[in-house]
PDB file of C-alpha atoms in Angstrom:
ATOM      1  CA  MET A   1      52.633 -77.262 -28.821  1.00 90.00           C
ATOM      2  CA  ASN A   2      50.571 -75.793 -25.971  1.00 96.00           C
ATOM      3  CA  THR A   3      47.611 -73.446 -25.885  1.00 98.00           C
ATOM      4  CA  TRP A   4      48.081 -70.632 -23.381  1.00 99.00           C
ATOM      5  CA  LEU A   5      45.349 -68.323 -22.115  1.00 99.00           C
ATOM      6  CA  ILE A   6      46.613 -64.770 -21.573  1.00 99.00           C
ATOM      7  CA  CYS A   7      44.507 -62.020 -20.017  1.00 98.00           C
ATOM      8  CA  ILE A   8      45.211 -58.432 -18.965  1.00 97.00           C
ATOM      9  CA  ASP A   9      43.158 -55.837 -17.146  1.00 93.00           C
ATOM     10  CA  ASP A  10      43.334 -52.273 -15.830  1.00 76.00           C
ATOM     11  CA  THR A  11      46.140 -50.903 -18.001  1.00 59.00           C
ATOM     12  CA  ASP A  12      44.610 -47.589 -19.022  1.00 58.00           C
ATOM     13  CA  ASP A  13      43.477 -44.175 -17.828  1.00 61.00           C
ATOM     14  CA  ILE A  14      41.379 -41.420 -19.361  1.00 57.00           C
ATOM     15  CA  ASP A  15      42.928 -40.233 -22.655  1.00 63.00           C
ATOM     16  CA  THR A  16      45.488 -43.048 -22.771  1.00 68.00           C
ATOM     17  CA  LYS A  17      45.843 -46.197 -24.833  1.00 80.00           C
ATOM     18  CA  GLY A  18      43.014 -48.626 -24.015  1.00 84.00           C
ATOM     19  CA  THR A  19      43.440 -52.088 -22.533  1.00 89.00           C
ATOM     20  CA  GLY A  20      42.202 -53.669 -25.758  1.00 91.00           C
ATOM     21  CA  GLU A  21      44.864 -51.879 -27.782  1.00 92.00           C
ATOM     22  CA  ILE A  22      47.590 -52.916 -25.343  1.00 94.00           C
ATOM     23  CA  ALA A  23      46.353 -56.520 -25.453  1.00 96.00           C
ATOM     24  CA  GLN A  24      46.555 -56.402 -29.248  1.00 96.00           C
ATOM     25  CA  GLU A  25      50.111 -55.093 -29.011  1.00 97.00           C
ATOM     26  CA  VAL A  26      51.117 -57.811 -26.535  1.00 97.00           C
ATOM     27  CA  ALA A  27      49.698 -60.437 -28.884  1.00 98.00           C
ATOM     28  CA  GLN A  28      51.652 -58.944 -31.790  1.00 97.00           C
ATOM     29  CA  LYS A  29      54.851 -58.861 -29.717  1.00 97.00           C
ATOM     30  CA  LEU A  30      54.481 -62.585 -29.086  1.00 98.00           C
ATOM     31  CA  VAL A  31      53.954 -63.232 -32.794  1.00 98.00           C
ATOM     32  CA  ASP A  32      56.899 -61.002 -33.741  1.00 97.00           C
ATOM     33  CA  ALA A  33      59.086 -62.962 -31.315  1.00 96.00           C
ATOM     34  CA  GLU A  34      58.059 -66.096 -33.248  1.00 97.00           C
ATOM     35  CA  LEU A  35      56.568 -67.689 -30.164  1.00 97.00           C
ATOM     36  CA  GLY A  36      53.491 -68.919 -32.029  1.00 97.00           C
ATOM     37  CA  LEU A  37      50.019 -68.018 -33.281  1.00 97.00           C
ATOM     38  CA  VAL A  38      47.446 -65.939 -31.414  1.00 97.00           C
ATOM     39  CA  SER A  39      43.651 -65.947 -31.482  1.00 97.00           C
ATOM     40  CA  PRO A  40      41.388 -62.920 -31.746  1.00 96.00           C
ATOM     41  CA  ILE A  41      40.978 -61.035 -28.470  1.00 97.00           C
ATOM     42  CA  THR A  42      37.805 -61.275 -26.418  1.00 98.00           C
ATOM     43  CA  ARG A  43      36.509 -58.421 -24.285  1.00 96.00           C
ATOM     44  CA  HIS A  44      34.854 -59.572 -21.057  1.00 96.00           C
ATOM     45  CA  GLN A  45      32.543 -57.199 -19.194  1.00 92.00           C
ATOM     46  CA  LEU A  46      32.977 -57.197 -15.412  1.00 90.00           C
ATOM     47  CA  TYR A  47      30.924 -55.774 -12.544  1.00 75.00           C
ATOM     48  CA  ILE A  48      30.269 -52.031 -12.480  1.00 69.00           C
ATOM     49  CA  HIS A  49      30.233 -50.927  -8.835  1.00 60.00           C
ATOM     50  CA  PRO A  50      31.315 -47.828  -6.832  1.00 63.00           C
ATOM     51  CA  ASP A  51      33.845 -49.935  -4.917  1.00 58.00           C
ATOM     52  CA  ILE A  52      35.580 -51.018  -8.134  1.00 58.00           C
ATOM     53  CA  PRO A  53      37.857 -48.416  -9.756  1.00 59.00           C
ATOM     54  CA  TYR A  54      37.799 -48.512 -13.557  1.00 54.00           C
ATOM     55  CA  THR A  55      38.380 -46.147 -16.455  1.00 54.00           C
ATOM     56  CA  SER A  56      35.241 -46.505 -18.559  1.00 52.00           C
ATOM     57  CA  HIS A  57      33.861 -50.041 -18.895  1.00 62.00           C
ATOM     58  CA  ASN A  58      35.652 -52.372 -16.430  1.00 76.00           C
ATOM     59  CA  SER A  59      36.454 -55.045 -18.964  1.00 88.00           C
ATOM     60  CA  ALA A  60      39.278 -57.570 -19.276  1.00 95.00           C
ATOM     61  CA  MET A  61      40.968 -58.645 -22.523  1.00 97.00           C
ATOM     62  CA  CYS A  62      41.869 -62.273 -23.205  1.00 98.00           C
ATOM     63  CA  PHE A  63      43.447 -64.223 -26.062  1.00 98.00           C
ATOM     64  CA  THR A  64      45.129 -67.559 -26.669  1.00 98.00           C
ATOM     65  CA  LEU A  65      48.656 -68.309 -27.830  1.00 98.00           C
ATOM     66  CA  SER A  66      49.600 -71.608 -29.469  1.00 98.00           C
ATOM     67  CA  SER A  67      53.251 -72.035 -28.578  1.00 97.00           C
ATOM     68  CA  GLY A  68      55.938 -74.459 -27.533  1.00 96.00           C
ATOM     69  CA  SER A  69      57.674 -71.731 -25.522  1.00 96.00           C
ATOM     70  CA  PRO A  70      57.903 -71.794 -21.716  1.00 96.00           C
ATOM     71  CA  CYS A  71      55.587 -69.728 -19.552  1.00 97.00           C
ATOM     72  CA  GLU A  72      58.360 -67.456 -18.275  1.00 97.00           C
ATOM     73  CA  LEU A  73      59.348 -66.373 -21.782  1.00 98.00           C
ATOM     74  CA  ILE A  74      55.735 -65.627 -22.661  1.00 98.00           C
ATOM     75  CA  ARG A  75      55.282 -63.691 -19.430  1.00 98.00           C
ATOM     76  CA  SER A  76      58.497 -61.714 -19.816  1.00 97.00           C
ATOM     77  CA  ILE A  77      57.470 -60.379 -23.225  1.00 98.00           C
ATOM     78  CA  ALA A  78      53.968 -59.531 -21.996  1.00 97.00           C
ATOM     79  CA  ILE A  79      55.226 -57.899 -18.798  1.00 96.00           C
ATOM     80  CA  GLU A  80      57.818 -55.782 -20.589  1.00 96.00           C
ATOM     81  CA  HIS A  81      55.117 -54.316 -22.817  1.00 95.00           C
ATOM     82  CA  LEU A  82      52.612 -53.880 -19.988  1.00 92.00           C
ATOM     83  CA  VAL A  83      55.123 -51.957 -17.892  1.00 92.00           C
ATOM     84  CA  ALA A  84      56.166 -49.796 -20.846  1.00 91.00           C
ATOM     85  CA  GLU A  85      52.690 -48.985 -22.162  1.00 88.00           C
ATOM     86  CA  SER A  86      50.286 -48.981 -19.199  1.00 85.00           C
ATOM     87  CA  ALA A  87      49.147 -45.594 -17.928  1.00 80.00           C
ATOM     88  CA  LEU A  88      50.918 -44.230 -14.848  1.00 80.00           C
ATOM     89  CA  ALA A  89      47.630 -44.189 -12.930  1.00 77.00           C
ATOM     90  CA  ALA A  90      46.708 -47.737 -13.965  1.00 82.00           C
ATOM     91  CA  ASP A  91      46.769 -50.894 -11.836  1.00 87.00           C
ATOM     92  CA  PRO A  92      47.650 -53.528 -14.453  1.00 92.00           C
ATOM     93  CA  GLY A  93      47.337 -57.255 -13.905  1.00 95.00           C
ATOM     94  CA  LEU A  94      48.394 -60.232 -16.016  1.00 98.00           C
ATOM     95  CA  ALA A  95      47.165 -63.836 -15.914  1.00 98.00           C
ATOM     96  CA  VAL A  96      48.711 -66.701 -17.896  1.00 99.00           C
ATOM     97  CA  VAL A  97      47.744 -70.375 -17.772  1.00 98.00           C
ATOM     98  CA  ARG A  98      48.320 -73.444 -19.917  1.00 98.00           C
ATOM     99  CA  LEU A  99      45.031 -74.892 -21.109  1.00 97.00           C
ATOM    100  CA  VAL A 100      46.131 -78.525 -20.856  1.00 96.00           C
ATOM    101  CA  ASP A 101      46.740 -78.079 -17.118  1.00 96.00           C
ATOM    102  CA  LEU A 102      43.138 -76.970 -16.656  1.00 96.00           C
ATOM    103  CA  GLU A 103      41.794 -79.785 -18.819  1.00 94.00           C
ATOM    104  CA  ALA A 104      43.670 -82.181 -16.534  1.00 94.00           C
ATOM    105  CA  SER A 105      42.068 -80.572 -13.479  1.00 95.00           C
ATOM    106  CA  PRO A 106      38.317 -80.106 -14.029  1.00 96.00           C
ATOM    107  CA  LEU A 107      37.897 -78.750 -10.495  1.00 97.00           C
ATOM    108  CA  ALA A 108      40.435 -75.973 -11.096  1.00 98.00           C
ATOM    109  CA  LYS A 109      38.755 -75.095 -14.386  1.00 98.00           C
ATOM    110  CA  ALA A 110      35.342 -75.013 -12.699  1.00 98.00           C
ATOM    111  CA  LYS A 111      36.654 -72.738  -9.932  1.00 98.00           C
ATOM    112  CA  LEU A 112      38.095 -70.288 -12.449  1.00 99.00           C
ATOM    113  CA  ILE A 113      34.835 -70.223 -14.385  1.00 98.00           C
ATOM    114  CA  GLN A 114      32.898 -69.632 -11.175  1.00 98.00           C
ATOM    115  CA  PHE A 115      35.229 -66.763 -10.225  1.00 98.00           C
ATOM    116  CA  GLY A 116      34.772 -65.175 -13.645  1.00 98.00           C
ATOM    117  CA  LEU A 117      30.988 -65.427 -13.550  1.00 97.00           C
ATOM    118  CA  GLU A 118      30.866 -64.045 -10.010  1.00 97.00           C
ATOM    119  CA  ALA A 119      33.120 -61.138 -11.031  1.00 96.00           C
ATOM    120  CA  LYS A 120      30.361 -60.029 -13.409  1.00 94.00           C
ATOM    121  CA  ARG A 121      28.017 -59.401 -10.479  1.00 93.00           C
ATOM    122  CA  GLN A 122      30.104 -59.220  -7.281  1.00 92.00           C
ATOM    123  CA  VAL A 123      33.029 -57.254  -5.863  1.00 92.00           C
ATOM    124  CA  LYS A 124      36.092 -59.511  -5.687  1.00 94.00           C
ATOM    125  CA  THR A 125      39.389 -58.936  -3.858  1.00 94.00           C
ATOM    126  CA  LYS A 126      43.057 -59.327  -4.722  1.00 95.00           C
ATOM    127  CA  GLN A 127      43.436 -61.870  -1.951  1.00 97.00           C
ATOM    128  CA  GLN A 128      40.685 -64.020  -3.444  1.00 97.00           C
ATOM    129  CA  ALA A 129      42.304 -63.765  -6.864  1.00 98.00           C
ATOM    130  CA  TYR A 130      45.789 -64.707  -5.673  1.00 98.00           C
ATOM    131  CA  GLU A 131      44.552 -67.608  -3.570  1.00 98.00           C
ATOM    132  CA  LEU A 132      42.545 -69.015  -6.464  1.00 98.00           C
ATOM    133  CA  ALA A 133      45.393 -68.517  -8.930  1.00 98.00           C
ATOM    134  CA  LYS A 134      47.725 -70.454  -6.639  1.00 97.00           C
ATOM    135  CA  ASP A 135      45.219 -73.300  -6.296  1.00 96.00           C
ATOM    136  CA  CYS A 136      44.667 -73.449 -10.057  1.00 97.00           C
ATOM    137  CA  HIS A 137      48.306 -73.071 -11.180  1.00 93.00           C
ATOM    138  CA  VAL A 138      47.647 -69.745 -12.914  1.00 98.00           C
ATOM    139  CA  SER A 139      50.573 -67.338 -13.163  1.00 98.00           C
ATOM    140  CA  LEU A 140      49.045 -64.115 -11.802  1.00 98.00           C
ATOM    141  CA  SER A 141      51.031 -60.902 -11.388  1.00 97.00           C
ATOM    142  CA  GLU A 142      50.572 -57.165 -10.862  1.00 94.00           C
ATOM    143  CA  HIS A 143      52.620 -54.494 -12.588  1.00 93.00           C
ATOM    144  CA  GLY A 144      51.904 -51.090 -11.095  1.00 84.00           C
ATOM    145  CA  GLY A 145      49.576 -49.045  -8.929  1.00 85.00           C
ATOM    146  CA  THR A 146      47.390 -51.018  -6.556  1.00 88.00           C
ATOM    147  CA  GLY A 147      47.676 -54.102  -8.751  1.00 88.00           C
ATOM    148  CA  ASP A 148      43.918 -54.595  -8.599  1.00 90.00           C
ATOM    149  CA  GLY A 149      43.989 -55.515 -12.279  1.00 92.00           C
ATOM    150  CA  VAL A 150      44.869 -59.062 -11.215  1.00 96.00           C
ATOM    151  CA  ILE A 151      41.208 -59.509 -10.267  1.00 96.00           C
ATOM    152  CA  GLY A 152      39.940 -58.760 -13.749  1.00 95.00           C
ATOM    153  CA  ALA A 153      42.798 -60.635 -15.408  1.00 97.00           C
ATOM    154  CA  LEU A 154      41.915 -63.822 -13.537  1.00 98.00           C
ATOM    155  CA  ALA A 155      38.190 -63.275 -14.098  1.00 98.00           C
ATOM    156  CA  GLY A 156      38.813 -62.869 -17.820  1.00 98.00           C
ATOM    157  CA  ILE A 157      40.529 -66.260 -17.909  1.00 99.00           C
ATOM    158  CA  GLY A 158      37.492 -67.837 -16.273  1.00 98.00           C
ATOM    159  CA  LEU A 159      35.056 -66.134 -18.629  1.00 98.00           C
ATOM    160  CA  ARG A 160      37.014 -67.146 -21.724  1.00 98.00           C
ATOM    161  CA  LEU A 161      36.957 -70.720 -20.429  1.00 98.00           C
ATOM    162  CA  THR A 162      33.151 -70.707 -20.440  1.00 98.00           C
ATOM    163  CA  GLY A 163      33.203 -70.413 -24.218  1.00 97.00           C
ATOM    164  CA  GLN A 164      30.048 -68.323 -23.893  1.00 96.00           C
ATOM    165  CA  ASP A 165      31.211 -64.847 -22.898  1.00 96.00           C
ATOM    166  CA  GLY A 166      32.743 -61.838 -24.561  1.00 95.00           C
ATOM    167  CA  ARG A 167      32.835 -59.840 -27.749  1.00 94.00           C
ATOM    168  CA  MET A 168      35.662 -60.012 -30.231  1.00 95.00           C
ATOM    169  CA  LYS A 169      37.765 -56.860 -29.986  1.00 93.00           C
ATOM    170  CA  GLY A 170      37.208 -54.437 -32.843  1.00 88.00           C
ATOM    171  CA  GLN A 171      35.132 -55.052 -35.925  1.00 90.00           C
ATOM    172  CA  VAL A 172      34.989 -58.122 -38.111  1.00 93.00           C
ATOM    173  CA  THR A 173      37.351 -57.805 -41.063  1.00 90.00           C
ATOM    174  CA  LEU A 174      36.305 -58.897 -44.543  1.00 91.00           C
ATOM    175  CA  ASN A 175      39.202 -59.600 -46.893  1.00 89.00           C
ATOM    176  CA  GLY A 176      41.499 -57.737 -44.518  1.00 85.00           C
ATOM    177  CA  THR A 177      39.360 -54.590 -44.245  1.00 84.00           C
ATOM    178  CA  ALA A 178      37.661 -53.627 -40.979  1.00 79.00           C
ATOM    179  CA  THR A 179      33.880 -53.240 -41.295  1.00 80.00           C
ATOM    180  CA  LYS A 180      33.602 -50.026 -39.307  1.00 80.00           C
ATOM    181  CA  ASN A 181      31.175 -48.293 -41.666  1.00 85.00           C
ATOM    182  CA  LEU A 182      30.206 -51.011 -44.096  1.00 88.00           C
ATOM    183  CA  ALA A 183      27.887 -49.867 -46.873  1.00 90.00           C
ATOM    184  CA  PRO A 184      24.788 -52.084 -47.195  1.00 92.00           C
ATOM    185  CA  THR A 185      26.042 -55.328 -48.718  1.00 92.00           C
ATOM    186  CA  MET A 186      24.453 -58.659 -49.627  1.00 95.00           C
ATOM    187  CA  LEU A 187      26.681 -61.683 -48.951  1.00 95.00           C
ATOM    188  CA  THR A 188      26.155 -65.374 -48.317  1.00 96.00           C
ATOM    189  CA  VAL A 189      27.222 -66.977 -45.052  1.00 97.00           C
ATOM    190  CA  ASN A 190      29.819 -68.970 -46.990  1.00 97.00           C
ATOM    191  CA  SER A 191      31.394 -65.864 -48.491  1.00 97.00           C
ATOM    192  CA  VAL A 192      31.515 -64.086 -45.117  1.00 96.00           C
ATOM    193  CA  LEU A 193      33.250 -67.042 -43.481  1.00 97.00           C
ATOM    194  CA  ALA A 194      35.727 -67.306 -46.354  1.00 96.00           C
ATOM    195  CA  ALA A 195      36.593 -63.594 -46.126  1.00 95.00           C
ATOM    196  CA  SER A 196      36.950 -63.403 -42.328  1.00 95.00           C
ATOM    197  CA  ASN A 197      38.264 -65.219 -39.266  1.00 92.00           C
ATOM    198  CA  LEU A 198      34.742 -66.104 -38.134  1.00 96.00           C
ATOM    199  CA  ASP A 199      33.695 -69.667 -37.388  1.00 97.00           C
ATOM    200  CA  ALA A 200      29.941 -69.321 -37.954  1.00 97.00           C
ATOM    201  CA  VAL A 201      26.977 -66.994 -38.438  1.00 98.00           C
ATOM    202  CA  VAL A 202      24.183 -67.499 -35.901  1.00 97.00           C
ATOM    203  CA  ASP A 203      20.782 -65.994 -35.226  1.00 95.00           C
ATOM    204  CA  ILE A 204      20.142 -64.214 -31.923  1.00 91.00           C
ATOM    205  CA  ASP A 205      18.848 -67.485 -30.467  1.00 90.00           C
ATOM    206  CA  GLY A 206      22.188 -69.144 -31.210  1.00 90.00           C
ATOM    207  CA  GLN A 207      21.093 -71.267 -34.167  1.00 94.00           C
ATOM    208  CA  THR A 208      23.671 -71.646 -36.940  1.00 96.00           C
ATOM    209  CA  LEU A 209      22.612 -70.352 -40.359  1.00 97.00           C
ATOM    210  CA  PRO A 210      23.103 -72.608 -43.404  1.00 95.00           C
ATOM    211  CA  PRO A 211      26.074 -71.670 -45.609  1.00 95.00           C
ATOM    212  CA  GLU A 212      23.867 -70.624 -48.532  1.00 95.00           C
ATOM    213  CA  SER A 213      21.842 -68.125 -46.450  1.00 95.00           C
ATOM    214  CA  THR A 214      22.001 -64.537 -47.699  1.00 95.00           C
ATOM    215  CA  LEU A 215      22.934 -61.770 -45.266  1.00 96.00           C
ATOM    216  CA  HIS A 216      22.215 -58.041 -45.472  1.00 96.00           C
ATOM    217  CA  LEU A 217      25.164 -56.435 -43.700  1.00 95.00           C
ATOM    218  CA  SER A 218      25.872 -52.788 -42.893  1.00 93.00           C
ATOM    219  CA  GLY A 219      27.669 -50.514 -40.430  1.00 91.00           C
ATOM    220  CA  LYS A 220      29.855 -52.207 -37.824  1.00 91.00           C
ATOM    221  CA  LEU A 221      30.048 -55.986 -37.836  1.00 94.00           C
ATOM    222  CA  LYS A 222      30.645 -57.232 -34.284  1.00 94.00           C
ATOM    223  CA  ALA A 223      31.437 -60.843 -33.434  1.00 96.00           C
ATOM    224  CA  VAL A 224      30.904 -62.602 -30.117  1.00 97.00           C
ATOM    225  CA  PHE A 225      32.406 -65.683 -28.457  1.00 97.00           C
ATOM    226  CA  GLN A 226      29.809 -68.446 -28.338  1.00 96.00           C
ATOM    227  CA  ASN A 227      30.203 -72.228 -28.061  1.00 95.00           C
ATOM    228  CA  HIS A 228      33.978 -71.634 -28.069  1.00 96.00           C
ATOM    229  CA  GLN A 229      33.714 -70.050 -31.517  1.00 97.00           C
ATOM    230  CA  PHE A 230      33.838 -66.543 -32.946  1.00 97.00           C
ATOM    231  CA  VAL A 231      30.425 -65.989 -34.484  1.00 98.00           C
ATOM    232  CA  LEU A 232      28.540 -63.178 -36.192  1.00 97.00           C
ATOM    233  CA  PRO A 233      25.073 -62.738 -34.626  1.00 97.00           C
ATOM    234  CA  VAL A 234      22.262 -61.796 -37.013  1.00 97.00           C
ATOM    235  CA  TYR A 235      18.532 -61.224 -36.721  1.00 96.00           C
ATOM    236  CA  GLN A 236      15.682 -61.627 -39.184  1.00 93.00           C
ATOM    237  CA  ASN A 237      14.145 -58.396 -40.460  1.00 90.00           C
ATOM    238  CA  GLY A 238      11.332 -59.445 -42.754  1.00 88.00           C
ATOM    239  CA  GLN A 239      12.983 -61.636 -45.376  1.00 86.00           C
ATOM    240  CA  LEU A 240      16.481 -60.359 -44.602  1.00 89.00           C
ATOM    241  CA  TRP A 241      19.140 -61.562 -42.189  1.00 96.00           C
ATOM    242  CA  CYS A 242      20.826 -58.453 -40.757  1.00 96.00           C
ATOM    243  CA  ASN A 243      23.827 -58.070 -38.449  1.00 95.00           C
ATOM    244  CA  ALA A 244      22.780 -57.680 -34.818  1.00 92.00           C
ATOM    245  CA  THR A 245      22.213 -54.236 -33.346  1.00 88.00           C
ATOM    246  CA  ARG A 246      24.075 -52.797 -30.356  1.00 84.00           C
ATOM    247  CA  SER A 247      21.124 -53.459 -28.045  1.00 85.00           C
ATOM    248  CA  GLN A 248      20.966 -57.087 -29.181  1.00 86.00           C
ATOM    249  CA  LEU A 249      24.649 -57.478 -28.310  1.00 85.00           C
ATOM    250  CA  LYS A 250      24.475 -55.856 -24.870  1.00 77.00           C
ATOM    251  CA  ASN A 251      24.471 -59.171 -22.992  1.00 72.00           C
ATOM    252  CA  HIS A 252      27.850 -60.020 -24.510  1.00 71.00           C
TER     253      HIS A 252
END
């Protein structure tokens, strides 16, 4: 069984299906094809610059697949859906890499991480992306338009590899229900972890809360990717631990 990193970017246009939704659909297609199990999707914010075309946020979407299937089968399912569902004006890119290959090559992993971090603050080119992908044995491909989405797709792989970047797509679900407009609720850390796919609850300084800690939760619950885990950030408001605000999450 292998762990594959899969990332897509630049699939949408104004008033069309978003990249996050398409990534979710690709993940479900892989599950439906019985290729394996997928992780939650992480959204990785990239550089906002006049020289970089983007629809609204310039973010890439990445997830993992645990599968014994070959890369080409995984890619073929992902590509078929990308081509069918991406907006006509989009420039979609797809990156796929086997994690064990990167663990066996620390230099390649470091280069991908560096590319991802630089793509958060610099303009990158397709040529740079393709050259790096070739060096690091990443399957990188474009599927329409200018194909510039390969830049973000490769950057998203690097950022996911850091274990310290990205928000989990959508809201945290508790017992299968999305917490989009959660009424004020008191729950322990233990009960939240048992009812969700979260790994931990942490304060805004990154410290893990004890399982018996009581949380005061409301509104949207947003998780982030930290220390290679999906965690719910909270902050202390008087005697209460509350889910982090939008401004507190902006660096993710």
